Amino acid sequence: MRHLMNPLDFSVEELDQLFDLANDIERNRDKYAHACAGKKLATCFYEPSTRTRLSFESAMLSLGGSVLGFSDAQSSSATKGESVSDTIRIISCYADICAMRHPKEGAPLVAAEKSSIPVINAGDGGHQHPTQTLTDLLTIRTLKGRLDQLTIGLCGDLKFGRTVHSLINALSRYEGMRFIFISPDELRIPDYITEMLKDKNIPYEEVIRLEDKMPELDILYMTRVQKERFFNEEDYIRLKDFYILNRKKMQLAPKDMLVLHPLPRVNEISVDVDDDPRAVYFKQAQYGVYVRMALILTLLNIHVD
Ligand code: CP
């Protein structure tokens, strides 16, 4: 039995197979429509979500399976003091696979250790968000045609943004990557990530101004300032609109640069960018369904001919 806690749990070769499967699912939806008949997915979300929870549910329903779960810790027995370890033992009696989001870093890992079904980390605190990373990688691979030889700018809240941490880890395994970290000082990328890049001799820069770096980018990965991780509301208010990507700034970017965003967006991308063909964040959300379908099939060891 396999779990997914971190994007690095899959080798580069396994990820290639997963993305090939996701692309096949996109082209041949009918072929997979009953692949999970009789199987159940539990979504245990102790933190709010729109995309991750609903795309998991959409993925399982599109595979002919069923879904159950909770979308709020307040409606679960966590409010009575039940531990994550006990909860997953119970969920293991009710479902075949579980996607779990939790505000505490490492909680899905604790669950996986006690689980008798595959557990997928659907986001743990400011730590990791591996299925968002699978979504991001599939989007880049499909629309750019490659996952190597890319200059990627990551902009916004690089301190608390778990999607950013997961994505850098995953992309650091591909050849010819160059990272440009664009953030205010207070939201800089954590040192453990820059240390990892130094150890691997992967080039990176840290800058404050987005406009200066736009012409160099193959990918611009925008992120929202993570209000829920701030201790002090004044700091959040001061930083929340630090970057706003708009149509004027997009004129500085190469014609084939892609703009990704894990969403939800707040103000960091103006709606006037949405019609730009380089803005692919809504397509990205659709790829999230295909890759989660591929992941469910892979973890349940279901093969479709
Ligand atoms: N991208 C993402 O994780 O969105 P949700 O918080 O809505 O799941």
Short mmCIF file of N, CA, C and O in Angstrom, two decimals, residues 156-271:
data_model
loop_
_atom_site.label_atom_id
_atom_site.label_comp_id
_atom_site.label_asym_id
_atom_site.label_seq_id
_atom_site.Cartn_x
_atom_site.Cartn_y
_atom_site.Cartn_z
N GLY A 156 4.99 36.32 -4.66
CA GLY A 156 3.98 36.55 -3.63
C GLY A 156 4.43 36.05 -2.28
O GLY A 156 5.52 36.38 -1.82
N ASP A 157 3.61 35.22 -1.67
CA ASP A 157 3.88 34.73 -0.32
C ASP A 157 4.70 33.44 -0.42
O ASP A 157 4.15 32.34 -0.47
N LEU A 158 6.01 33.57 -0.46
CA LEU A 158 6.88 32.40 -0.62
C LEU A 158 7.24 31.79 0.73
O LEU A 158 7.81 30.71 0.79
N LYS A 159 6.86 32.50 1.80
CA LYS A 159 7.14 32.00 3.15
C LYS A 159 6.10 30.97 3.59
O LYS A 159 6.45 29.86 3.99
N PHE A 160 4.83 31.34 3.46
CA PHE A 160 3.77 30.47 3.98
C PHE A 160 3.13 29.61 2.90
O PHE A 160 2.34 28.72 3.22
N GLY A 161 3.41 29.89 1.62
CA GLY A 161 2.71 29.20 0.53
C GLY A 161 3.20 27.76 0.36
O GLY A 161 4.25 27.51 -0.21
N ARG A 162 2.40 26.80 0.84
CA ARG A 162 2.84 25.40 0.77
C ARG A 162 2.92 24.91 -0.67
O ARG A 162 3.72 24.03 -0.99
N THR A 163 2.09 25.49 -1.56
CA THR A 163 2.15 25.03 -2.96
C THR A 163 3.51 25.37 -3.56
O THR A 163 4.05 24.62 -4.36
N VAL A 164 4.06 26.50 -3.15
CA VAL A 164 5.37 26.95 -3.64
C VAL A 164 6.45 25.97 -3.17
O VAL A 164 7.31 25.54 -3.96
N HIS A 165 6.41 25.61 -1.90
CA HIS A 165 7.45 24.72 -1.34
C HIS A 165 7.42 23.37 -2.04
O HIS A 165 8.47 22.81 -2.41
N SER A 166 6.22 22.84 -2.23
CA SER A 166 6.09 21.54 -2.90
C SER A 166 6.58 21.62 -4.35
O SER A 166 7.27 20.72 -4.83
N LEU A 167 6.21 22.71 -5.03
CA LEU A 167 6.55 22.82 -6.46
C LEU A 167 8.06 22.94 -6.67
O LEU A 167 8.63 22.33 -7.58
N ILE A 168 8.72 23.73 -5.82
CA ILE A 168 10.18 23.89 -5.97
C ILE A 168 10.88 22.55 -5.74
O ILE A 168 11.77 22.15 -6.51
N ASN A 169 10.46 21.84 -4.70
CA ASN A 169 11.02 20.51 -4.45
C ASN A 169 10.89 19.61 -5.67
O ASN A 169 11.84 18.93 -6.07
N ALA A 170 9.71 19.61 -6.24
CA ALA A 170 9.45 18.71 -7.37
C ALA A 170 10.25 19.13 -8.60
O ALA A 170 10.86 18.30 -9.28
N LEU A 171 10.29 20.44 -8.90
CA LEU A 171 10.98 20.89 -10.12
C LEU A 171 12.50 20.80 -9.98
O LEU A 171 13.20 20.75 -11.00
N SER A 172 12.98 20.76 -8.74
CA SER A 172 14.44 20.72 -8.55
C SER A 172 15.04 19.41 -9.06
O SER A 172 16.25 19.27 -9.15
N ARG A 173 14.19 18.44 -9.41
CA ARG A 173 14.72 17.16 -9.92
C ARG A 173 14.90 17.17 -11.44
O ARG A 173 15.39 16.19 -11.99
N TYR A 174 14.48 18.25 -12.10
CA TYR A 174 14.59 18.31 -13.57
C TYR A 174 15.80 19.15 -13.96
O TYR A 174 16.20 20.07 -13.25
N GLU A 175 16.35 18.83 -15.14
CA GLU A 175 17.57 19.50 -15.63
C GLU A 175 17.28 20.93 -16.09
O GLU A 175 16.22 21.20 -16.64
N GLY A 176 18.25 21.80 -15.89
CA GLY A 176 18.21 23.14 -16.50
C GLY A 176 17.19 24.08 -15.89
O GLY A 176 16.76 25.04 -16.54
N MET A 177 16.82 23.84 -14.64
CA MET A 177 15.84 24.72 -14.00
C MET A 177 16.55 25.95 -13.42
O MET A 177 17.67 25.87 -12.93
N ARG A 178 15.85 27.06 -13.48
CA ARG A 178 16.33 28.29 -12.84
C ARG A 178 15.14 28.93 -12.14
O ARG A 178 14.06 29.05 -12.73
N PHE A 179 15.33 29.28 -10.86
CA PHE A 179 14.22 29.82 -10.06
C PHE A 179 14.46 31.31 -9.79
O PHE A 179 15.57 31.71 -9.45
N ILE A 180 13.38 32.09 -9.92
CA ILE A 180 13.45 33.49 -9.51
C ILE A 180 12.35 33.70 -8.46
O ILE A 180 11.16 33.50 -8.74
N PHE A 181 12.77 34.02 -7.24
CA PHE A 181 11.84 34.18 -6.13
C PHE A 181 11.53 35.67 -5.97
O PHE A 181 12.44 36.48 -5.71
N ILE A 182 10.27 36.02 -6.15
CA ILE A 182 9.86 37.43 -6.14
C ILE A 182 8.92 37.62 -4.95
O ILE A 182 7.79 37.12 -4.94
N SER A 183 9.43 38.33 -3.94
CA SER A 183 8.61 38.50 -2.73
C SER A 183 9.10 39.71 -1.95
O SER A 183 10.26 40.12 -2.09
N PRO A 184 8.23 40.27 -1.07
CA PRO A 184 8.74 41.25 -0.11
C PRO A 184 9.64 40.52 0.89
O PRO A 184 9.53 39.30 1.07
N ASP A 185 10.49 41.27 1.58
CA ASP A 185 11.42 40.68 2.54
C ASP A 185 10.73 39.79 3.56
O ASP A 185 11.21 38.71 3.90
N GLU A 186 9.57 40.26 4.04
CA GLU A 186 8.86 39.53 5.11
C GLU A 186 8.34 38.18 4.65
O GLU A 186 8.01 37.34 5.48
N LEU A 187 8.20 37.99 3.34
CA LEU A 187 7.60 36.74 2.83
C LEU A 187 8.59 35.96 1.98
O LEU A 187 8.20 35.24 1.05
N ARG A 188 9.87 36.11 2.31
CA ARG A 188 10.93 35.42 1.55
C ARG A 188 10.79 33.91 1.65
O ARG A 188 10.28 33.35 2.63
N ILE A 189 11.34 33.25 0.64
CA ILE A 189 11.38 31.78 0.62
C ILE A 189 12.19 31.28 1.82
O ILE A 189 13.21 31.88 2.17
N PRO A 190 11.75 30.21 2.49
CA PRO A 190 12.49 29.73 3.66
C PRO A 190 13.92 29.29 3.31
O PRO A 190 14.19 28.80 2.21
N ASP A 191 14.80 29.46 4.29
CA ASP A 191 16.22 29.13 4.07
C ASP A 191 16.43 27.66 3.72
O ASP A 191 17.33 27.32 2.95
N TYR A 192 15.60 26.76 4.28
CA TYR A 192 15.84 25.34 3.99
C TYR A 192 15.67 25.04 2.49
O TYR A 192 16.31 24.13 1.96
N ILE A 193 14.87 25.85 1.81
CA ILE A 193 14.69 25.64 0.37
C ILE A 193 15.90 26.18 -0.40
O ILE A 193 16.42 25.51 -1.29
N THR A 194 16.35 27.38 -0.05
CA THR A 194 17.52 27.91 -0.77
C THR A 194 18.76 27.05 -0.47
O THR A 194 19.61 26.86 -1.34
N GLU A 195 18.84 26.50 0.75
CA GLU A 195 19.97 25.59 1.06
C GLU A 195 19.92 24.36 0.16
O GLU A 195 20.94 23.89 -0.35
N MET A 196 18.72 23.82 -0.03
CA MET A 196 18.56 22.64 -0.89
C MET A 196 19.00 22.97 -2.32
O MET A 196 19.70 22.19 -2.96
N LEU A 197 18.62 24.16 -2.82
CA LEU A 197 19.00 24.55 -4.18
C LEU A 197 20.51 24.73 -4.29
O LEU A 197 21.13 24.32 -5.28
N LYS A 198 21.12 25.32 -3.25
CA LYS A 198 22.59 25.50 -3.26
C LYS A 198 23.27 24.13 -3.30
O LYS A 198 24.22 23.92 -4.07
N ASP A 199 22.77 23.20 -2.48
CA ASP A 199 23.37 21.86 -2.43
C ASP A 199 23.33 21.18 -3.79
O ASP A 199 24.21 20.41 -4.15
N LYS A 200 22.25 21.48 -4.55
CA LYS A 200 22.09 20.83 -5.86
C LYS A 200 22.65 21.68 -7.00
O LYS A 200 22.45 21.35 -8.17
N ASN A 201 23.30 22.81 -6.66
CA ASN A 201 23.84 23.73 -7.68
C ASN A 201 22.78 24.20 -8.67
O ASN A 201 23.03 24.30 -9.88
N ILE A 202 21.58 24.44 -8.17
CA ILE A 202 20.50 24.95 -9.02
C ILE A 202 20.46 26.47 -8.87
O ILE A 202 20.35 26.98 -7.75
N PRO A 203 20.54 27.21 -9.99
CA PRO A 203 20.59 28.68 -9.87
C PRO A 203 19.26 29.27 -9.41
O PRO A 203 18.20 28.81 -9.83
N TYR A 204 19.36 30.27 -8.53
CA TYR A 204 18.16 31.00 -8.11
C TYR A 204 18.53 32.44 -7.80
O TYR A 204 19.70 32.75 -7.53
N GLU A 205 17.53 33.30 -7.87
CA GLU A 205 17.70 34.72 -7.48
C GLU A 205 16.54 35.08 -6.58
O GLU A 205 15.44 34.54 -6.75
N GLU A 206 16.77 36.03 -5.69
CA GLU A 206 15.68 36.58 -4.88
C GLU A 206 15.57 38.06 -5.20
O GLU A 206 16.56 38.79 -5.08
N VAL A 207 14.38 38.49 -5.62
CA VAL A 207 14.18 39.90 -5.98
C VAL A 207 12.87 40.39 -5.39
O VAL A 207 12.03 39.58 -4.97
N ILE A 208 12.71 41.70 -5.40
CA ILE A 208 11.46 42.28 -4.89
C ILE A 208 10.55 42.73 -6.03
O ILE A 208 9.35 42.51 -6.00
N ARG A 209 11.14 43.29 -7.09
CA ARG A 209 10.29 43.84 -8.17
C ARG A 209 9.95 42.79 -9.23
O ARG A 209 10.84 42.18 -9.84
N LEU A 210 8.66 42.58 -9.44
CA LEU A 210 8.20 41.62 -10.45
C LEU A 210 8.53 42.10 -11.87
O LEU A 210 9.01 41.33 -12.70
N GLU A 211 8.31 43.40 -12.13
CA GLU A 211 8.44 43.92 -13.49
C GLU A 211 9.83 43.65 -14.07
O GLU A 211 9.97 43.35 -15.26
N ASP A 212 10.87 43.74 -13.24
CA ASP A 212 12.23 43.60 -13.75
C ASP A 212 12.50 42.22 -14.31
O ASP A 212 13.36 42.04 -15.17
N LYS A 213 11.81 41.22 -13.79
CA LYS A 213 12.11 39.83 -14.16
C LYS A 213 11.14 39.25 -15.18
O LYS A 213 11.40 38.18 -15.74
N MET A 214 10.04 39.92 -15.43
CA MET A 214 9.02 39.38 -16.35
C MET A 214 9.61 38.94 -17.69
O MET A 214 9.28 37.86 -18.19
N PRO A 215 10.50 39.73 -18.33
CA PRO A 215 10.96 39.33 -19.68
C PRO A 215 11.74 38.01 -19.70
O PRO A 215 11.89 37.41 -20.75
N GLU A 216 12.23 37.56 -18.53
CA GLU A 216 13.09 36.36 -18.49
C GLU A 216 12.32 35.07 -18.27
O GLU A 216 12.91 33.99 -18.29
N LEU A 217 11.02 35.16 -18.01
CA LEU A 217 10.30 34.00 -17.46
C LEU A 217 9.64 33.12 -18.52
O LEU A 217 9.04 33.62 -19.48
N ASP A 218 9.73 31.79 -18.31
CA ASP A 218 8.91 30.83 -19.07
C ASP A 218 7.58 30.62 -18.37
O ASP A 218 6.55 30.39 -19.01
N ILE A 219 7.65 30.63 -17.02
CA ILE A 219 6.46 30.42 -16.19
C ILE A 219 6.45 31.49 -15.09
O ILE A 219 7.48 31.73 -14.46
N LEU A 220 5.29 32.09 -14.87
CA LEU A 220 5.12 32.95 -13.70
C LEU A 220 4.08 32.29 -12.81
O LEU A 220 2.93 32.07 -13.23
N TYR A 221 4.50 31.91 -11.60
CA TYR A 221 3.61 31.23 -10.65
C TYR A 221 3.22 32.24 -9.58
O TYR A 221 4.02 32.57 -8.70
N MET A 222 2.01 32.78 -9.70
CA MET A 222 1.53 33.78 -8.74
C MET A 222 0.90 33.08 -7.54
O MET A 222 0.31 31.99 -7.68
N THR A 223 1.01 33.71 -6.37
CA THR A 223 0.38 33.14 -5.17
C THR A 223 -0.29 34.26 -4.37
O THR A 223 0.12 35.41 -4.43
N ARG A 224 -1.27 33.87 -3.61
CA ARG A 224 -1.94 34.83 -2.73
C ARG A 224 -1.17 34.91 -1.41
O ARG A 224 -0.48 33.95 -1.02
N VAL A 225 -1.30 36.04 -0.72
CA VAL A 225 -0.74 36.15 0.63
C VAL A 225 -1.66 35.35 1.56
O VAL A 225 -2.88 35.55 1.57
N GLN A 226 -1.05 34.43 2.31
CA GLN A 226 -1.81 33.43 3.08
C GLN A 226 -2.30 34.01 4.41
O GLN A 226 -1.67 33.84 5.46
N LYS A 227 -3.43 34.69 4.32
CA LYS A 227 -4.00 35.39 5.49
C LYS A 227 -4.07 34.48 6.72
O LYS A 227 -3.76 34.90 7.85
N GLU A 228 -4.48 33.22 6.51
CA GLU A 228 -4.73 32.31 7.63
C GLU A 228 -3.47 31.90 8.38
O GLU A 228 -3.54 31.32 9.46
N ARG A 229 -2.27 32.20 7.80
CA ARG A 229 -1.03 31.81 8.48
C ARG A 229 -0.37 33.00 9.22
O ARG A 229 0.67 32.84 9.84
N PHE A 230 -0.97 34.21 9.09
CA PHE A 230 -0.39 35.39 9.75
C PHE A 230 -0.79 35.44 11.21
O PHE A 230 -1.93 35.12 11.56
N PHE A 231 0.14 35.88 12.08
CA PHE A 231 -0.18 36.05 13.49
C PHE A 231 -0.76 37.45 13.73
O PHE A 231 -1.46 37.69 14.69
N ASN A 232 -0.45 38.37 12.83
CA ASN A 232 -0.76 39.77 13.06
C ASN A 232 -1.51 40.33 11.84
O ASN A 232 -0.96 40.36 10.73
N GLU A 233 -2.75 40.75 12.03
CA GLU A 233 -3.57 41.22 10.91
C GLU A 233 -2.99 42.45 10.22
O GLU A 233 -3.11 42.62 9.01
N GLU A 234 -2.34 43.31 11.00
CA GLU A 234 -1.74 44.53 10.41
C GLU A 234 -0.70 44.16 9.35
O GLU A 234 -0.61 44.79 8.31
N ASP A 235 0.10 43.13 9.64
CA ASP A 235 1.12 42.70 8.67
C ASP A 235 0.44 42.20 7.40
O ASP A 235 0.87 42.49 6.29
N TYR A 236 -0.65 41.44 7.59
CA TYR A 236 -1.36 40.93 6.42
C TYR A 236 -1.88 42.08 5.56
O TYR A 236 -1.69 42.11 4.34
N ILE A 237 -2.50 43.06 6.20
CA ILE A 237 -3.09 44.18 5.45
C ILE A 237 -2.00 44.96 4.70
O ILE A 237 -2.18 45.36 3.56
N ARG A 238 -0.85 45.09 5.33
CA ARG A 238 0.26 45.83 4.70
C ARG A 238 0.80 45.09 3.47
O ARG A 238 1.21 45.71 2.49
N LEU A 239 0.75 43.76 3.51
CA LEU A 239 1.43 42.98 2.47
C LEU A 239 0.49 42.42 1.40
O LEU A 239 0.94 41.99 0.34
N LYS A 240 -0.81 42.43 1.66
CA LYS A 240 -1.71 41.63 0.82
C LYS A 240 -1.76 42.09 -0.63
O LYS A 240 -1.96 41.28 -1.52
N ASP A 241 -1.56 43.38 -0.87
CA ASP A 241 -1.64 43.88 -2.25
C ASP A 241 -0.26 44.29 -2.78
O ASP A 241 -0.16 45.14 -3.67
N PHE A 242 0.76 43.66 -2.24
CA PHE A 242 2.13 44.02 -2.65
C PHE A 242 2.34 43.79 -4.15
O PHE A 242 3.00 44.57 -4.83
N TYR A 243 1.78 42.70 -4.68
CA TYR A 243 1.88 42.41 -6.11
C TYR A 243 0.49 42.32 -6.71
O TYR A 243 -0.36 41.60 -6.18
N ILE A 244 0.29 43.05 -7.80
CA ILE A 244 -0.94 42.89 -8.57
C ILE A 244 -0.53 42.79 -10.04
O ILE A 244 -0.04 43.75 -10.63
N LEU A 245 -0.71 41.59 -10.58
CA LEU A 245 -0.39 41.37 -12.00
C LEU A 245 -1.57 41.91 -12.81
O LEU A 245 -2.71 41.51 -12.58
N ASN A 246 -1.27 42.80 -13.75
CA ASN A 246 -2.34 43.33 -14.59
C ASN A 246 -1.92 43.30 -16.05
O ASN A 246 -0.80 42.88 -16.39
N ARG A 247 -2.83 43.73 -16.91
CA ARG A 247 -2.59 43.64 -18.36
C ARG A 247 -1.33 44.42 -18.76
O ARG A 247 -0.58 44.00 -19.62
N LYS A 248 -1.11 45.55 -18.12
CA LYS A 248 0.06 46.38 -18.45
C LYS A 248 1.35 45.62 -18.15
O LYS A 248 2.28 45.59 -18.98
N LYS A 249 1.40 44.97 -16.99
CA LYS A 249 2.63 44.22 -16.65
C LYS A 249 2.80 43.02 -17.58
O LYS A 249 3.93 42.62 -17.88
N MET A 250 1.68 42.44 -18.02
CA MET A 250 1.78 41.27 -18.93
C MET A 250 2.46 41.66 -20.24
O MET A 250 3.01 40.80 -20.93
N GLN A 251 2.43 42.95 -20.60
CA GLN A 251 3.10 43.39 -21.84
C GLN A 251 4.62 43.19 -21.75
O GLN A 251 5.30 43.15 -22.77
N LEU A 252 5.14 43.10 -20.54
CA LEU A 252 6.59 42.91 -20.35
C LEU A 252 7.01 41.46 -20.52
O LEU A 252 8.20 41.15 -20.60
N ALA A 253 6.04 40.54 -20.57
CA ALA A 253 6.36 39.11 -20.55
C ALA A 253 6.52 38.55 -21.96
O ALA A 253 5.92 39.07 -22.91
N PRO A 254 7.30 37.47 -22.09
CA PRO A 254 7.40 36.82 -23.40
C PRO A 254 6.03 36.33 -23.89
O PRO A 254 5.13 36.06 -23.08
N LYS A 255 5.92 36.20 -25.22
CA LYS A 255 4.62 35.82 -25.82
C LYS A 255 4.19 34.42 -25.39
O LYS A 255 2.99 34.10 -25.44
N ASP A 256 5.15 33.58 -25.02
CA ASP A 256 4.80 32.20 -24.67
C ASP A 256 4.94 31.92 -23.17
O ASP A 256 4.96 30.76 -22.76
N MET A 257 5.08 32.97 -22.36
CA MET A 257 5.12 32.74 -20.91
C MET A 257 3.73 32.28 -20.44
O MET A 257 2.71 32.72 -20.98
N LEU A 258 3.70 31.37 -19.48
CA LEU A 258 2.42 30.94 -18.90
C LEU A 258 2.28 31.50 -17.50
O LEU A 258 3.25 31.52 -16.73
N VAL A 259 1.08 31.94 -17.16
CA VAL A 259 0.79 32.38 -15.78
C VAL A 259 -0.02 31.28 -15.11
O VAL A 259 -1.12 30.94 -15.58
N LEU A 260 0.53 30.74 -14.03
CA LEU A 260 -0.18 29.76 -13.22
C LEU A 260 -0.50 30.38 -11.86
O LEU A 260 0.19 31.31 -11.42
N HIS A 261 -1.49 29.84 -11.21
CA HIS A 261 -1.85 30.25 -9.85
C HIS A 261 -2.61 29.07 -9.25
O HIS A 261 -3.53 28.55 -9.90
N PRO A 262 -2.25 28.64 -8.04
CA PRO A 262 -3.00 27.50 -7.48
C PRO A 262 -4.44 27.85 -7.15
O PRO A 262 -5.28 26.97 -7.02
N LEU A 263 -4.73 29.18 -7.03
CA LEU A 263 -6.04 29.69 -6.65
C LEU A 263 -6.39 29.21 -5.22
O LEU A 263 -5.86 28.19 -4.81
N PRO A 264 -7.21 29.86 -4.45
CA PRO A 264 -7.98 31.02 -4.84
C PRO A 264 -7.13 32.27 -5.00
O PRO A 264 -6.13 32.42 -4.31
N ARG A 265 -7.57 33.14 -5.92
CA ARG A 265 -6.90 34.45 -6.04
C ARG A 265 -7.67 35.45 -5.20
O ARG A 265 -8.89 35.32 -5.02
N VAL A 266 -6.95 36.46 -4.73
CA VAL A 266 -7.63 37.54 -4.03
C VAL A 266 -7.49 38.77 -4.94
O VAL A 266 -8.29 38.95 -5.85
N ASN A 267 -6.39 39.56 -4.78
CA ASN A 267 -6.20 40.72 -5.68
C ASN A 267 -4.96 40.58 -6.53
O ASN A 267 -4.67 41.47 -7.33
N GLU A 268 -4.19 39.50 -6.37
CA GLU A 268 -2.85 39.47 -6.96
C GLU A 268 -2.83 39.29 -8.48
O GLU A 268 -1.80 39.52 -9.10
N ILE A 269 -3.95 38.88 -9.05
CA ILE A 269 -4.07 38.91 -10.52
C ILE A 269 -5.35 39.66 -10.84
O ILE A 269 -6.45 39.24 -10.45
N SER A 270 -5.19 40.74 -11.57
CA SER A 270 -6.35 41.53 -11.97
C SER A 270 -7.21 40.70 -12.95
O SER A 270 -6.66 39.96 -13.78
N VAL A 271 -8.52 40.85 -12.86
CA VAL A 271 -9.39 40.06 -13.77
C VAL A 271 -9.15 40.42 -15.24
O VAL A 271 -9.48 39.63 -16.12
#
